[in-house]
Amino acid sequence: METPLMEKPVNEISAEQQQQLTATVALEPLIRHVLAMYQCDPSAEHFVYYDEKAVFEDPLSICEGRDEVHSVFCSLPKLFNKSETLNYSVKMESSDLLILNLKQKWTPKLLHKDIVIDHIIRLQLNNQGRIVRHEDTWNGKPLPTGPKLPGIGSVSARLRRFMGYVTGIMF
């Protein structure tokens, strides 16, 4: 089994690994805040890392703007008794793209069975280090696109956008 990057002596880390480690350490506060949001703790301080015009997209919704993103995460404690992070890893894909692999156990309020989801979270950052795009895919499946209708576009995207908008109004 390979030694984790953080536990290797500095002289055994390649230049690319050193750059990855430096970037990950610099973004550690942002990562902690995103993890807290997924643990049903959507406090306002977590959203200072989001650009005002940030877009959030998951299989259920598309949210536009920091306030709508905040509302979606504020809805989680109303839907789930708890959410526990089982495991996560972080990779800097590029200087402006952070990928968070997250295994999360969700305990819904209405069901009597936990749900485990493997999230792949792609965080696109701007020059100020703020999140401009937060894309969350579940269990290795791409985001739904659905059929496209003339003059309307993707039906699935329209429905997901509607869900994001409604959630923004309700919470």
Tab-separated table of C-alpha atoms in Angstrom:
chain	number	residue	atom	x	y	z
A	1	MET	CA	0.000	0.000	0.000
A	2	GLU	CA	1.364	3.426	-0.962
A	3	THR	CA	2.269	5.902	1.792
A	4	PRO	CA	-0.153	8.864	1.871
A	5	LEU	CA	1.323	12.059	0.432
A	6	MET	CA	1.106	13.972	3.739
A	7	GLU	CA	3.127	11.254	5.533
A	8	LYS	CA	6.018	11.001	3.044
A	9	PRO	CA	9.338	12.700	3.852
A	10	VAL	CA	9.737	15.893	1.808
A	11	ASN	CA	12.665	14.473	-0.184
A	12	GLU	CA	10.427	11.609	-1.439
A	13	ILE	CA	7.753	13.910	-2.858
A	14	SER	CA	7.958	14.790	-6.549
A	15	ALA	CA	7.672	18.411	-7.704
A	16	GLU	CA	4.139	17.719	-8.965
A	17	GLN	CA	3.169	16.133	-5.633
A	18	GLN	CA	4.706	19.089	-3.765
A	19	GLN	CA	2.655	21.529	-5.861
A	20	GLN	CA	-0.489	19.429	-5.233
A	21	LEU	CA	0.172	19.375	-1.482
A	22	THR	CA	0.853	23.130	-1.326
A	23	ALA	CA	-2.356	23.936	-3.226
A	24	THR	CA	-4.414	21.557	-1.076
A	25	VAL	CA	-3.059	23.026	2.178
A	26	ALA	CA	-3.788	26.568	0.948
A	27	LEU	CA	-7.397	25.583	0.172
A	28	GLU	CA	-7.899	23.636	3.399
A	29	PRO	CA	-10.266	26.230	4.978
A	30	LEU	CA	-12.458	26.177	1.866
A	31	ILE	CA	-12.478	22.350	1.914
A	32	ARG	CA	-13.492	22.286	5.611
A	33	HIS	CA	-16.396	24.641	4.890
A	34	VAL	CA	-17.634	22.570	1.942
A	35	LEU	CA	-17.450	19.398	4.048
A	36	ALA	CA	-19.451	21.098	6.821
A	37	MET	CA	-22.146	22.053	4.299
A	38	TYR	CA	-22.466	18.393	3.277
A	39	GLN	CA	-22.768	17.496	6.988
A	40	CYS	CA	-26.008	19.501	7.242
A	41	ASP	CA	-24.307	22.548	8.762
A	42	PRO	CA	-25.140	25.344	6.306
A	43	SER	CA	-24.026	28.350	8.365
A	44	ALA	CA	-23.625	31.644	6.511
A	45	GLU	CA	-19.846	31.700	7.110
A	46	HIS	CA	-19.429	28.713	4.764
A	47	PHE	CA	-20.706	30.735	1.827
A	48	VAL	CA	-18.071	33.476	1.950
A	49	TYR	CA	-16.084	31.136	-0.310
A	50	TYR	CA	-18.741	31.435	-3.032
A	51	ASP	CA	-18.771	34.120	-5.693
A	52	GLU	CA	-21.969	36.173	-5.746
A	53	LYS	CA	-22.867	34.653	-9.146
A	54	ALA	CA	-21.839	31.065	-8.293
A	55	VAL	CA	-23.698	28.185	-9.944
A	56	PHE	CA	-24.460	24.919	-8.125
A	57	GLU	CA	-25.526	21.854	-10.054
A	58	ASP	CA	-26.414	18.357	-8.846
A	59	PRO	CA	-28.731	15.637	-10.231
A	60	LEU	CA	-31.772	17.290	-8.601
A	61	SER	CA	-31.246	21.016	-9.060
A	62	ILE	CA	-29.427	23.895	-10.684
A	63	CYS	CA	-29.004	27.011	-8.527
A	64	GLU	CA	-27.773	30.378	-9.727
A	65	GLY	CA	-26.264	32.845	-7.283
A	66	ARG	CA	-24.813	32.490	-3.811
A	67	ASP	CA	-28.220	32.994	-2.140
A	68	GLU	CA	-29.818	30.092	-4.024
A	69	VAL	CA	-26.814	27.855	-3.308
A	70	HIS	CA	-27.121	28.787	0.367
A	71	SER	CA	-30.850	27.963	0.309
A	72	VAL	CA	-30.255	24.504	-1.169
A	73	PHE	CA	-27.799	23.621	1.594
A	74	CYS	CA	-30.139	25.162	4.216
A	75	SER	CA	-32.794	22.689	3.084
A	76	LEU	CA	-30.609	19.676	3.985
A	77	PRO	CA	-31.226	19.758	7.790
A	78	LYS	CA	-34.956	19.867	7.039
A	79	LEU	CA	-34.693	16.694	4.932
A	80	PHE	CA	-32.033	14.719	6.832
A	81	ASN	CA	-31.552	13.916	10.509
A	82	LYS	CA	-27.812	13.823	9.907
A	83	SER	CA	-25.139	13.422	7.298
A	84	GLU	CA	-21.794	11.850	8.060
A	85	THR	CA	-18.603	12.056	6.010
A	86	LEU	CA	-17.220	8.527	5.776
A	87	ASN	CA	-14.219	9.330	3.615
A	88	TYR	CA	-12.888	12.041	1.324
A	89	SER	CA	-9.918	12.914	-0.839
A	90	VAL	CA	-8.895	16.119	-2.551
A	91	LYS	CA	-7.125	16.712	-5.848
A	92	MET	CA	-6.145	19.955	-7.557
A	93	GLU	CA	-6.930	19.194	-11.195
A	94	SER	CA	-5.563	22.612	-12.219
A	95	SER	CA	-4.922	25.975	-10.560
A	96	ASP	CA	-8.633	26.773	-10.745
A	97	LEU	CA	-10.267	23.322	-10.415
A	98	LEU	CA	-10.528	21.408	-7.145
A	99	ILE	CA	-11.989	17.894	-7.142
A	100	LEU	CA	-13.346	16.479	-3.907
A	101	ASN	CA	-14.228	12.774	-3.794
A	102	LEU	CA	-16.638	12.390	-0.908
A	103	LYS	CA	-18.357	9.326	0.536
A	104	GLN	CA	-21.304	10.593	2.543
A	105	LYS	CA	-23.885	8.710	4.645
A	106	TRP	CA	-27.236	10.498	4.667
A	107	THR	CA	-29.959	9.728	7.244
A	108	PRO	CA	-33.300	10.903	5.793
A	109	LYS	CA	-36.052	12.036	8.156
A	110	LEU	CA	-38.801	10.131	6.358
A	111	LEU	CA	-36.996	6.878	5.518
A	112	HIS	CA	-35.681	4.410	8.048
A	113	LYS	CA	-32.645	3.517	5.997
A	114	ASP	CA	-29.371	5.365	5.542
A	115	ILE	CA	-28.271	6.299	2.036
A	116	VAL	CA	-24.567	6.261	1.107
A	117	ILE	CA	-23.588	8.420	-1.866
A	118	ASP	CA	-20.199	8.684	-3.528
A	119	HIS	CA	-20.025	12.346	-4.521
A	120	ILE	CA	-17.585	13.749	-7.037
A	121	ILE	CA	-17.568	17.476	-6.363
A	122	ARG	CA	-15.905	19.749	-8.891
A	123	LEU	CA	-15.229	23.260	-7.591
A	124	GLN	CA	-14.260	25.823	-10.225
A	125	LEU	CA	-12.454	28.782	-8.641
A	126	ASN	CA	-11.988	32.345	-9.868
A	127	ASN	CA	-8.816	34.469	-9.498
A	128	GLN	CA	-9.821	35.435	-5.939
A	129	GLY	CA	-10.126	31.760	-4.919
A	130	ARG	CA	-13.931	31.929	-4.714
A	131	ILE	CA	-16.158	29.155	-6.030
A	132	VAL	CA	-17.871	30.142	-9.281
A	133	ARG	CA	-19.159	26.664	-10.151
A	134	HIS	CA	-19.965	23.783	-7.798
A	135	GLU	CA	-20.851	20.584	-9.644
A	136	ASP	CA	-21.868	17.509	-7.639
A	137	THR	CA	-22.307	14.138	-9.352
A	138	TRP	CA	-23.488	11.040	-7.510
A	139	ASN	CA	-22.219	7.453	-7.661
A	140	GLY	CA	-20.225	7.997	-10.849
A	141	LYS	CA	-23.224	9.035	-12.947
A	142	PRO	CA	-23.029	12.183	-15.084
A	143	LEU	CA	-25.468	15.021	-14.509
A	144	PRO	CA	-28.726	14.425	-16.377
A	145	THR	CA	-29.165	16.159	-19.692
A	146	GLY	CA	-32.451	14.713	-20.979
A	147	PRO	CA	-34.115	15.355	-24.323
A	148	LYS	CA	-33.878	18.771	-25.975
A	149	LEU	CA	-36.913	20.510	-27.367
A	150	PRO	CA	-36.805	23.268	-30.003
A	151	GLY	CA	-36.931	26.679	-28.351
A	152	ILE	CA	-36.760	25.188	-24.846
A	153	GLY	CA	-33.483	23.282	-24.689
A	154	SER	CA	-32.867	20.474	-22.214
A	155	VAL	CA	-36.063	19.498	-20.397
A	156	SER	CA	-34.054	18.005	-17.551
A	157	ALA	CA	-31.997	21.189	-17.110
A	158	ARG	CA	-35.188	23.296	-17.079
A	159	LEU	CA	-36.762	21.069	-14.406
A	160	ARG	CA	-33.583	21.081	-12.312
A	161	ARG	CA	-33.359	24.871	-12.632
A	162	PHE	CA	-37.004	25.111	-11.513
A	163	MET	CA	-36.201	22.917	-8.464
A	164	GLY	CA	-33.251	25.171	-7.582
A	165	TYR	CA	-35.418	28.272	-7.905
A	166	VAL	CA	-38.254	26.815	-5.789
A	167	THR	CA	-35.814	25.676	-3.110
A	168	GLY	CA	-34.367	29.192	-3.072
A	169	ILE	CA	-37.817	30.629	-2.404
A	170	MET	CA	-38.838	28.051	0.222
A	171	PHE	CA	-35.735	28.047	2.420
